[in-house]
Amino acid sequence: GVGYPAVGSICGTDNASMARACGPLISSDHQSRNPAPVLLVGKSGVGDAVDSFNLNSAFFELVGVTVLGGIFNRLPLDGYYSLENCKAAVGSYFDQFKPGQKAFGFIPEVPEIAKSREKNTEENSDGNNVLDMELEQANKFVSTFEEHVDVDSIIKAARDHCKLEDRSILRPEKRIKPNDVKSNGVAKPISLTREQIEQSAKKGGAKGG
């Protein structure tokens, strides 16, 4: 939903940084984490789907974040680039050139939720319950997702990577807060309010958005 994984790099909140921050602790000093593995949601088609997957996965792999594989979304059910044709071609590519990764699923375009935002806005003007319509659309997508994506294999791949069976889960009361960590010669992160950040930015010449 962010467009591409490097979004947020300027302030350290890109997808790869978040994956590194969200992984399980792997050291007794509570300072080191094993990056959480990533699953990419890719495009329809064949060439563009594979090219985009490789481009995006390279960003994660550059900083040591494992990409388990991908799910390819919004494929048409007929035509040259139909779901079945794309599934065969992209699946073959992964089998030949990505043995450590997997194409976990190919999701078809769901006519019932295509352009749902515009449709719901129009129907809302007629006095219909938009929440009911959105829930119905969400349920339709969930059922489609379950039918076309190998969820069990995704979970297994994530468990195998993180070795969840072998590591002990920290209890909430044993988790430490960032402010509890002693610096040991390393400067602590500076905590600023939004107002302080905005004032500092204005002094530096930034213009309000």
PDB file of C-alpha atoms in Angstrom:
ATOM      1  CA  GLY A   1       0.000   0.000   0.000  1.00  0.00           C
ATOM      2  CA  VAL A   2       3.014   2.336   0.112  1.00  0.00           C
ATOM      3  CA  GLY A   3       3.858   2.213  -3.593  1.00  0.00           C
ATOM      4  CA  TYR A   4       7.420   0.912  -3.248  1.00  0.00           C
ATOM      5  CA  PRO A   5       9.465  -0.318  -0.268  1.00  0.00           C
ATOM      6  CA  ALA A   6      11.862   2.638  -0.043  1.00  0.00           C
ATOM      7  CA  VAL A   7       9.075   5.072   0.871  1.00  0.00           C
ATOM      8  CA  GLY A   8      10.006   6.695   4.185  1.00  0.00           C
ATOM      9  CA  SER A   9      13.775   6.238   3.806  1.00  0.00           C
ATOM     10  CA  ILE A  10      14.387   9.911   4.506  1.00  0.00           C
ATOM     11  CA  CYS A  11      13.230   9.439   8.102  1.00  0.00           C
ATOM     12  CA  GLY A  12      14.148   5.795   8.650  1.00  0.00           C
ATOM     13  CA  THR A  13      10.644   4.383   8.280  1.00  0.00           C
ATOM     14  CA  ASP A  14      11.000   2.552   4.968  1.00  0.00           C
ATOM     15  CA  ASN A  15       9.680  -1.006   4.756  1.00  0.00           C
ATOM     16  CA  ALA A  16      13.096  -2.620   5.282  1.00  0.00           C
ATOM     17  CA  SER A  17      13.788  -0.570   8.418  1.00  0.00           C
ATOM     18  CA  MET A  18      10.385  -1.516   9.810  1.00  0.00           C
ATOM     19  CA  ALA A  19      11.070  -5.200   9.114  1.00  0.00           C
ATOM     20  CA  ARG A  20      14.371  -4.950  10.974  1.00  0.00           C
ATOM     21  CA  ALA A  21      12.685  -3.225  13.915  1.00  0.00           C
ATOM     22  CA  CYS A  22       9.803  -5.713  14.143  1.00  0.00           C
ATOM     23  CA  GLY A  23      11.808  -8.932  14.196  1.00  0.00           C
ATOM     24  CA  PRO A  24      12.341 -11.121  17.279  1.00  0.00           C
ATOM     25  CA  LEU A  25      15.056 -10.309  19.811  1.00  0.00           C
ATOM     26  CA  ILE A  26      18.104 -12.553  19.406  1.00  0.00           C
ATOM     27  CA  SER A  27      20.519 -11.278  22.060  1.00  0.00           C
ATOM     28  CA  SER A  28      20.514 -11.240  25.856  1.00  0.00           C
ATOM     29  CA  ASP A  29      21.229  -7.511  25.932  1.00  0.00           C
ATOM     30  CA  HIS A  30      17.925  -6.841  24.131  1.00  0.00           C
ATOM     31  CA  GLN A  31      19.714  -4.794  21.485  1.00  0.00           C
ATOM     32  CA  SER A  32      19.800  -7.101  18.450  1.00  0.00           C
ATOM     33  CA  ARG A  33      16.875  -8.350  16.397  1.00  0.00           C
ATOM     34  CA  ASN A  34      16.527 -10.862  13.617  1.00  0.00           C
ATOM     35  CA  PRO A  35      14.706  -8.932  10.832  1.00  0.00           C
ATOM     36  CA  ALA A  36      11.141 -10.084  10.223  1.00  0.00           C
ATOM     37  CA  PRO A  37      10.764 -11.801   6.840  1.00  0.00           C
ATOM     38  CA  VAL A  38       8.797 -10.014   4.137  1.00  0.00           C
ATOM     39  CA  LEU A  39       6.078 -11.114   1.722  1.00  0.00           C
ATOM     40  CA  LEU A  40       5.663  -8.925  -1.360  1.00  0.00           C
ATOM     41  CA  VAL A  41       2.331  -8.255  -3.051  1.00  0.00           C
ATOM     42  CA  GLY A  42       3.058  -7.909  -6.741  1.00  0.00           C
ATOM     43  CA  LYS A  43       1.480  -6.882 -10.003  1.00  0.00           C
ATOM     44  CA  SER A  44      -0.433  -8.835 -12.591  1.00  0.00           C
ATOM     45  CA  GLY A  45       1.178  -9.893 -15.840  1.00  0.00           C
ATOM     46  CA  VAL A  46       4.413 -11.783 -16.425  1.00  0.00           C
ATOM     47  CA  GLY A  47       7.414  -9.603 -17.301  1.00  0.00           C
ATOM     48  CA  ASP A  48       6.325  -6.604 -15.263  1.00  0.00           C
ATOM     49  CA  ALA A  49       5.336  -8.839 -12.351  1.00  0.00           C
ATOM     50  CA  VAL A  50       8.736 -10.561 -12.240  1.00  0.00           C
ATOM     51  CA  ASP A  51      10.735  -7.367 -12.894  1.00  0.00           C
ATOM     52  CA  SER A  52       8.906  -5.475 -10.148  1.00  0.00           C
ATOM     53  CA  PHE A  53       9.337  -8.346  -7.708  1.00  0.00           C
ATOM     54  CA  ASN A  54      13.095  -8.467  -8.334  1.00  0.00           C
ATOM     55  CA  LEU A  55      13.462  -4.691  -8.041  1.00  0.00           C
ATOM     56  CA  ASN A  56      11.554  -4.510  -4.768  1.00  0.00           C
ATOM     57  CA  SER A  57      13.077  -7.618  -3.203  1.00  0.00           C
ATOM     58  CA  ALA A  58      16.586  -6.316  -3.950  1.00  0.00           C
ATOM     59  CA  PHE A  59      15.965  -3.331  -1.666  1.00  0.00           C
ATOM     60  CA  PHE A  60      15.164  -5.611   1.279  1.00  0.00           C
ATOM     61  CA  GLU A  61      17.974  -8.056   0.577  1.00  0.00           C
ATOM     62  CA  LEU A  62      20.486  -5.186   0.406  1.00  0.00           C
ATOM     63  CA  VAL A  63      20.019  -4.590   4.145  1.00  0.00           C
ATOM     64  CA  GLY A  64      19.700  -8.228   5.154  1.00  0.00           C
ATOM     65  CA  VAL A  65      15.911  -8.617   5.189  1.00  0.00           C
ATOM     66  CA  THR A  66      14.688 -11.931   3.802  1.00  0.00           C
ATOM     67  CA  VAL A  67      11.914 -11.927   1.208  1.00  0.00           C
ATOM     68  CA  LEU A  68       9.926 -15.153   1.446  1.00  0.00           C
ATOM     69  CA  GLY A  69       8.248 -14.708  -1.923  1.00  0.00           C
ATOM     70  CA  GLY A  70       5.259 -12.986  -3.403  1.00  0.00           C
ATOM     71  CA  ILE A  71       1.538 -12.904  -4.035  1.00  0.00           C
ATOM     72  CA  PHE A  72       0.436 -11.559  -7.411  1.00  0.00           C
ATOM     73  CA  ASN A  73      -2.745  -9.551  -7.407  1.00  0.00           C
ATOM     74  CA  ARG A  74      -5.642  -8.536  -9.668  1.00  0.00           C
ATOM     75  CA  LEU A  75      -5.191 -10.920 -12.576  1.00  0.00           C
ATOM     76  CA  PRO A  76      -7.885 -11.202 -15.258  1.00  0.00           C
ATOM     77  CA  LEU A  77      -9.572 -14.563 -15.686  1.00  0.00           C
ATOM     78  CA  ASP A  78      -9.297 -14.598 -19.479  1.00  0.00           C
ATOM     79  CA  GLY A  79      -7.121 -13.291 -22.282  1.00  0.00           C
ATOM     80  CA  TYR A  80      -3.410 -13.713 -22.981  1.00  0.00           C
ATOM     81  CA  TYR A  81      -2.463 -12.511 -19.485  1.00  0.00           C
ATOM     82  CA  SER A  82      -5.095 -14.592 -17.752  1.00  0.00           C
ATOM     83  CA  LEU A  83      -4.565 -15.864 -14.236  1.00  0.00           C
ATOM     84  CA  GLU A  84      -3.770 -19.383 -15.418  1.00  0.00           C
ATOM     85  CA  ASN A  85      -1.260 -18.216 -18.043  1.00  0.00           C
ATOM     86  CA  CYS A  86       0.485 -15.846 -15.636  1.00  0.00           C
ATOM     87  CA  LYS A  87       0.501 -18.458 -12.885  1.00  0.00           C
ATOM     88  CA  ALA A  88       2.232 -20.938 -15.183  1.00  0.00           C
ATOM     89  CA  ALA A  89       4.838 -18.452 -16.459  1.00  0.00           C
ATOM     90  CA  VAL A  90       5.638 -16.694 -13.174  1.00  0.00           C
ATOM     91  CA  GLY A  91       5.568 -19.963 -11.255  1.00  0.00           C
ATOM     92  CA  SER A  92       8.025 -21.453 -13.723  1.00  0.00           C
ATOM     93  CA  TYR A  93      10.343 -18.462 -13.263  1.00  0.00           C
ATOM     94  CA  PHE A  94      10.361 -18.907  -9.494  1.00  0.00           C
ATOM     95  CA  ASP A  95      10.991 -22.639  -9.814  1.00  0.00           C
ATOM     96  CA  GLN A  96      13.984 -22.060 -12.095  1.00  0.00           C
ATOM     97  CA  PHE A  97      15.564 -18.886 -10.751  1.00  0.00           C
ATOM     98  CA  LYS A  98      14.213 -18.295  -7.224  1.00  0.00           C
ATOM     99  CA  PRO A  99      14.598 -21.614  -5.394  1.00  0.00           C
ATOM    100  CA  GLY A 100      14.690 -19.861  -2.012  1.00  0.00           C
ATOM    101  CA  GLN A 101      11.487 -17.939  -2.678  1.00  0.00           C
ATOM    102  CA  LYS A 102       8.005 -18.893  -3.758  1.00  0.00           C
ATOM    103  CA  ALA A 103       5.004 -17.517  -5.602  1.00  0.00           C
ATOM    104  CA  PHE A 104       2.413 -18.219  -2.910  1.00  0.00           C
ATOM    105  CA  GLY A 105      -0.654 -17.230  -4.878  1.00  0.00           C
ATOM    106  CA  PHE A 106      -2.300 -15.499  -7.821  1.00  0.00           C
ATOM    107  CA  ILE A 107      -5.435 -13.517  -6.980  1.00  0.00           C
ATOM    108  CA  PRO A 108      -7.986 -12.736  -9.704  1.00  0.00           C
ATOM    109  CA  GLU A 109      -9.675  -9.405 -10.173  1.00  0.00           C
ATOM    110  CA  VAL A 110     -12.896  -9.463  -8.148  1.00  0.00           C
ATOM    111  CA  PRO A 111     -15.643  -7.760 -10.190  1.00  0.00           C
ATOM    112  CA  GLU A 112     -17.788  -7.178  -7.104  1.00  0.00           C
ATOM    113  CA  ILE A 113     -15.187  -4.891  -5.532  1.00  0.00           C
ATOM    114  CA  ALA A 114     -13.683  -3.281  -8.628  1.00  0.00           C
ATOM    115  CA  LYS A 115     -14.022   0.497  -8.296  1.00  0.00           C
ATOM    116  CA  SER A 116     -15.766  -0.101  -4.972  1.00  0.00           C
ATOM    117  CA  ARG A 117     -14.815   3.314  -3.593  1.00  0.00           C
ATOM    118  CA  GLU A 118     -16.602   5.187  -6.365  1.00  0.00           C
ATOM    119  CA  LYS A 119     -19.532   2.764  -6.264  1.00  0.00           C
ATOM    120  CA  ASN A 120     -19.965   3.071  -2.505  1.00  0.00           C
ATOM    121  CA  THR A 121     -19.868   6.864  -2.699  1.00  0.00           C
ATOM    122  CA  GLU A 122     -22.613   6.865  -5.314  1.00  0.00           C
ATOM    123  CA  GLU A 123     -24.780   4.408  -3.391  1.00  0.00           C
ATOM    124  CA  ASN A 124     -24.256   6.326  -0.158  1.00  0.00           C
ATOM    125  CA  SER A 125     -25.941   9.332  -1.768  1.00  0.00           C
ATOM    126  CA  ASP A 126     -29.005   7.120  -2.244  1.00  0.00           C
ATOM    127  CA  GLY A 127     -29.206   6.437   1.497  1.00  0.00           C
ATOM    128  CA  ASN A 128     -27.738   2.929   1.444  1.00  0.00           C
ATOM    129  CA  ASN A 129     -25.627   1.638   4.342  1.00  0.00           C
ATOM    130  CA  VAL A 130     -22.035   1.975   3.115  1.00  0.00           C
ATOM    131  CA  LEU A 131     -20.599  -0.048   6.029  1.00  0.00           C
ATOM    132  CA  ASP A 132     -22.737  -3.054   5.121  1.00  0.00           C
ATOM    133  CA  MET A 133     -21.611  -2.825   1.498  1.00  0.00           C
ATOM    134  CA  GLU A 134     -17.955  -2.533   2.481  1.00  0.00           C
ATOM    135  CA  LEU A 135     -18.180  -5.513   4.822  1.00  0.00           C
ATOM    136  CA  GLU A 136     -19.782  -7.575   2.068  1.00  0.00           C
ATOM    137  CA  GLN A 137     -17.000  -6.586  -0.332  1.00  0.00           C
ATOM    138  CA  ALA A 138     -14.317  -7.364   2.255  1.00  0.00           C
ATOM    139  CA  ASN A 139     -15.809 -10.803   2.891  1.00  0.00           C
ATOM    140  CA  LYS A 140     -15.836 -11.463  -0.833  1.00  0.00           C
ATOM    141  CA  PHE A 141     -12.152 -10.606  -1.103  1.00  0.00           C
ATOM    142  CA  VAL A 142     -11.244 -12.738   1.935  1.00  0.00           C
ATOM    143  CA  SER A 143     -12.964 -15.767   0.423  1.00  0.00           C
ATOM    144  CA  THR A 144     -11.199 -15.150  -2.909  1.00  0.00           C
ATOM    145  CA  PHE A 145      -7.870 -14.788  -1.115  1.00  0.00           C
ATOM    146  CA  GLU A 146      -8.357 -18.073   0.750  1.00  0.00           C
ATOM    147  CA  GLU A 147      -9.155 -19.845  -2.501  1.00  0.00           C
ATOM    148  CA  HIS A 148      -6.139 -18.625  -4.457  1.00  0.00           C
ATOM    149  CA  VAL A 149      -3.353 -18.161  -1.883  1.00  0.00           C
ATOM    150  CA  ASP A 150      -1.429 -20.895  -0.071  1.00  0.00           C
ATOM    151  CA  VAL A 151      -1.692 -19.352   3.389  1.00  0.00           C
ATOM    152  CA  ASP A 152      -0.372 -22.454   5.165  1.00  0.00           C
ATOM    153  CA  SER A 153       2.839 -22.331   3.142  1.00  0.00           C
ATOM    154  CA  ILE A 154       3.304 -18.638   3.968  1.00  0.00           C
ATOM    155  CA  ILE A 155       2.991 -19.330   7.687  1.00  0.00           C
ATOM    156  CA  LYS A 156       5.345 -22.303   7.472  1.00  0.00           C
ATOM    157  CA  ALA A 157       7.948 -20.299   5.554  1.00  0.00           C
ATOM    158  CA  ALA A 158       7.786 -17.498   8.133  1.00  0.00           C
ATOM    159  CA  ARG A 159       8.102 -19.978  11.010  1.00  0.00           C
ATOM    160  CA  ASP A 160      11.014 -21.755   9.381  1.00  0.00           C
ATOM    161  CA  HIS A 161      12.809 -18.473   8.856  1.00  0.00           C
ATOM    162  CA  CYS A 162      12.258 -17.113  12.349  1.00  0.00           C
ATOM    163  CA  LYS A 163      12.714 -20.527  14.002  1.00  0.00           C
ATOM    164  CA  LEU A 164       9.756 -19.841  16.247  1.00  0.00           C
ATOM    165  CA  GLU A 165       9.759 -23.383  17.575  1.00  0.00           C
ATOM    166  CA  ASP A 166      13.268 -22.996  19.008  1.00  0.00           C
ATOM    167  CA  ARG A 167      13.213 -19.524  20.501  1.00  0.00           C
ATOM    168  CA  SER A 168      11.544 -18.540  23.753  1.00  0.00           C
ATOM    169  CA  ILE A 169       8.896 -15.852  23.587  1.00  0.00           C
ATOM    170  CA  LEU A 170       9.553 -12.908  25.831  1.00  0.00           C
ATOM    171  CA  ARG A 171       6.784 -12.232  28.304  1.00  0.00           C
ATOM    172  CA  PRO A 172       5.324  -8.724  28.109  1.00  0.00           C
ATOM    173  CA  GLU A 173       6.544  -7.818  31.606  1.00  0.00           C
ATOM    174  CA  LYS A 174      10.109  -8.685  30.597  1.00  0.00           C
ATOM    175  CA  ARG A 175      10.138  -6.496  27.548  1.00  0.00           C
ATOM    176  CA  ILE A 176      12.114  -3.318  28.024  1.00  0.00           C
ATOM    177  CA  LYS A 177      11.201   0.176  27.003  1.00  0.00           C
ATOM    178  CA  PRO A 178      13.555   2.222  24.813  1.00  0.00           C
ATOM    179  CA  ASN A 179      14.035   4.768  27.626  1.00  0.00           C
ATOM    180  CA  ASP A 180      15.242   1.995  29.976  1.00  0.00           C
ATOM    181  CA  VAL A 181      18.290   1.209  27.835  1.00  0.00           C
ATOM    182  CA  LYS A 182      21.502   2.718  29.168  1.00  0.00           C
ATOM    183  CA  SER A 183      23.590   4.500  26.620  1.00  0.00           C
ATOM    184  CA  ASN A 184      26.989   2.936  27.519  1.00  0.00           C
ATOM    185  CA  GLY A 185      28.669   5.726  25.652  1.00  0.00           C
ATOM    186  CA  VAL A 186      26.154   5.751  22.809  1.00  0.00           C
ATOM    187  CA  ALA A 187      23.811   8.721  22.587  1.00  0.00           C
ATOM    188  CA  LYS A 188      20.145   7.998  23.304  1.00  0.00           C
ATOM    189  CA  PRO A 189      17.529   8.942  20.695  1.00  0.00           C
ATOM    190  CA  ILE A 190      16.196  12.459  21.213  1.00  0.00           C
ATOM    191  CA  SER A 191      12.465  12.617  21.902  1.00  0.00           C
ATOM    192  CA  LEU A 192      10.716  15.663  20.438  1.00  0.00           C
ATOM    193  CA  THR A 193       7.078  16.686  20.291  1.00  0.00           C
ATOM    194  CA  ARG A 194       5.395  17.364  16.965  1.00  0.00           C
ATOM    195  CA  GLU A 195       5.365  21.095  17.759  1.00  0.00           C
ATOM    196  CA  GLN A 196       9.097  21.097  18.444  1.00  0.00           C
ATOM    197  CA  ILE A 197       9.792  19.263  15.192  1.00  0.00           C
ATOM    198  CA  GLU A 198       7.630  21.705  13.216  1.00  0.00           C
ATOM    199  CA  GLN A 199       9.320  24.726  14.818  1.00  0.00           C
ATOM    200  CA  SER A 200      12.763  23.291  14.084  1.00  0.00           C
ATOM    201  CA  ALA A 201      11.779  22.628  10.466  1.00  0.00           C
ATOM    202  CA  LYS A 202      10.474  26.180  10.002  1.00  0.00           C
ATOM    203  CA  LYS A 203      13.703  27.609  11.380  1.00  0.00           C
ATOM    204  CA  GLY A 204      15.539  25.526   8.813  1.00  0.00           C
ATOM    205  CA  GLY A 205      13.504  27.042   5.993  1.00  0.00           C
ATOM    206  CA  ALA A 206      10.824  24.384   5.517  1.00  0.00           C
ATOM    207  CA  LYS A 207       7.453  25.577   4.257  1.00  0.00           C
ATOM    208  CA  GLY A 208       4.160  24.367   5.669  1.00  0.00           C
ATOM    209  CA  GLY A 209       2.284  21.740   3.642  1.00  0.00           C
TER     210      GLY A 209
END
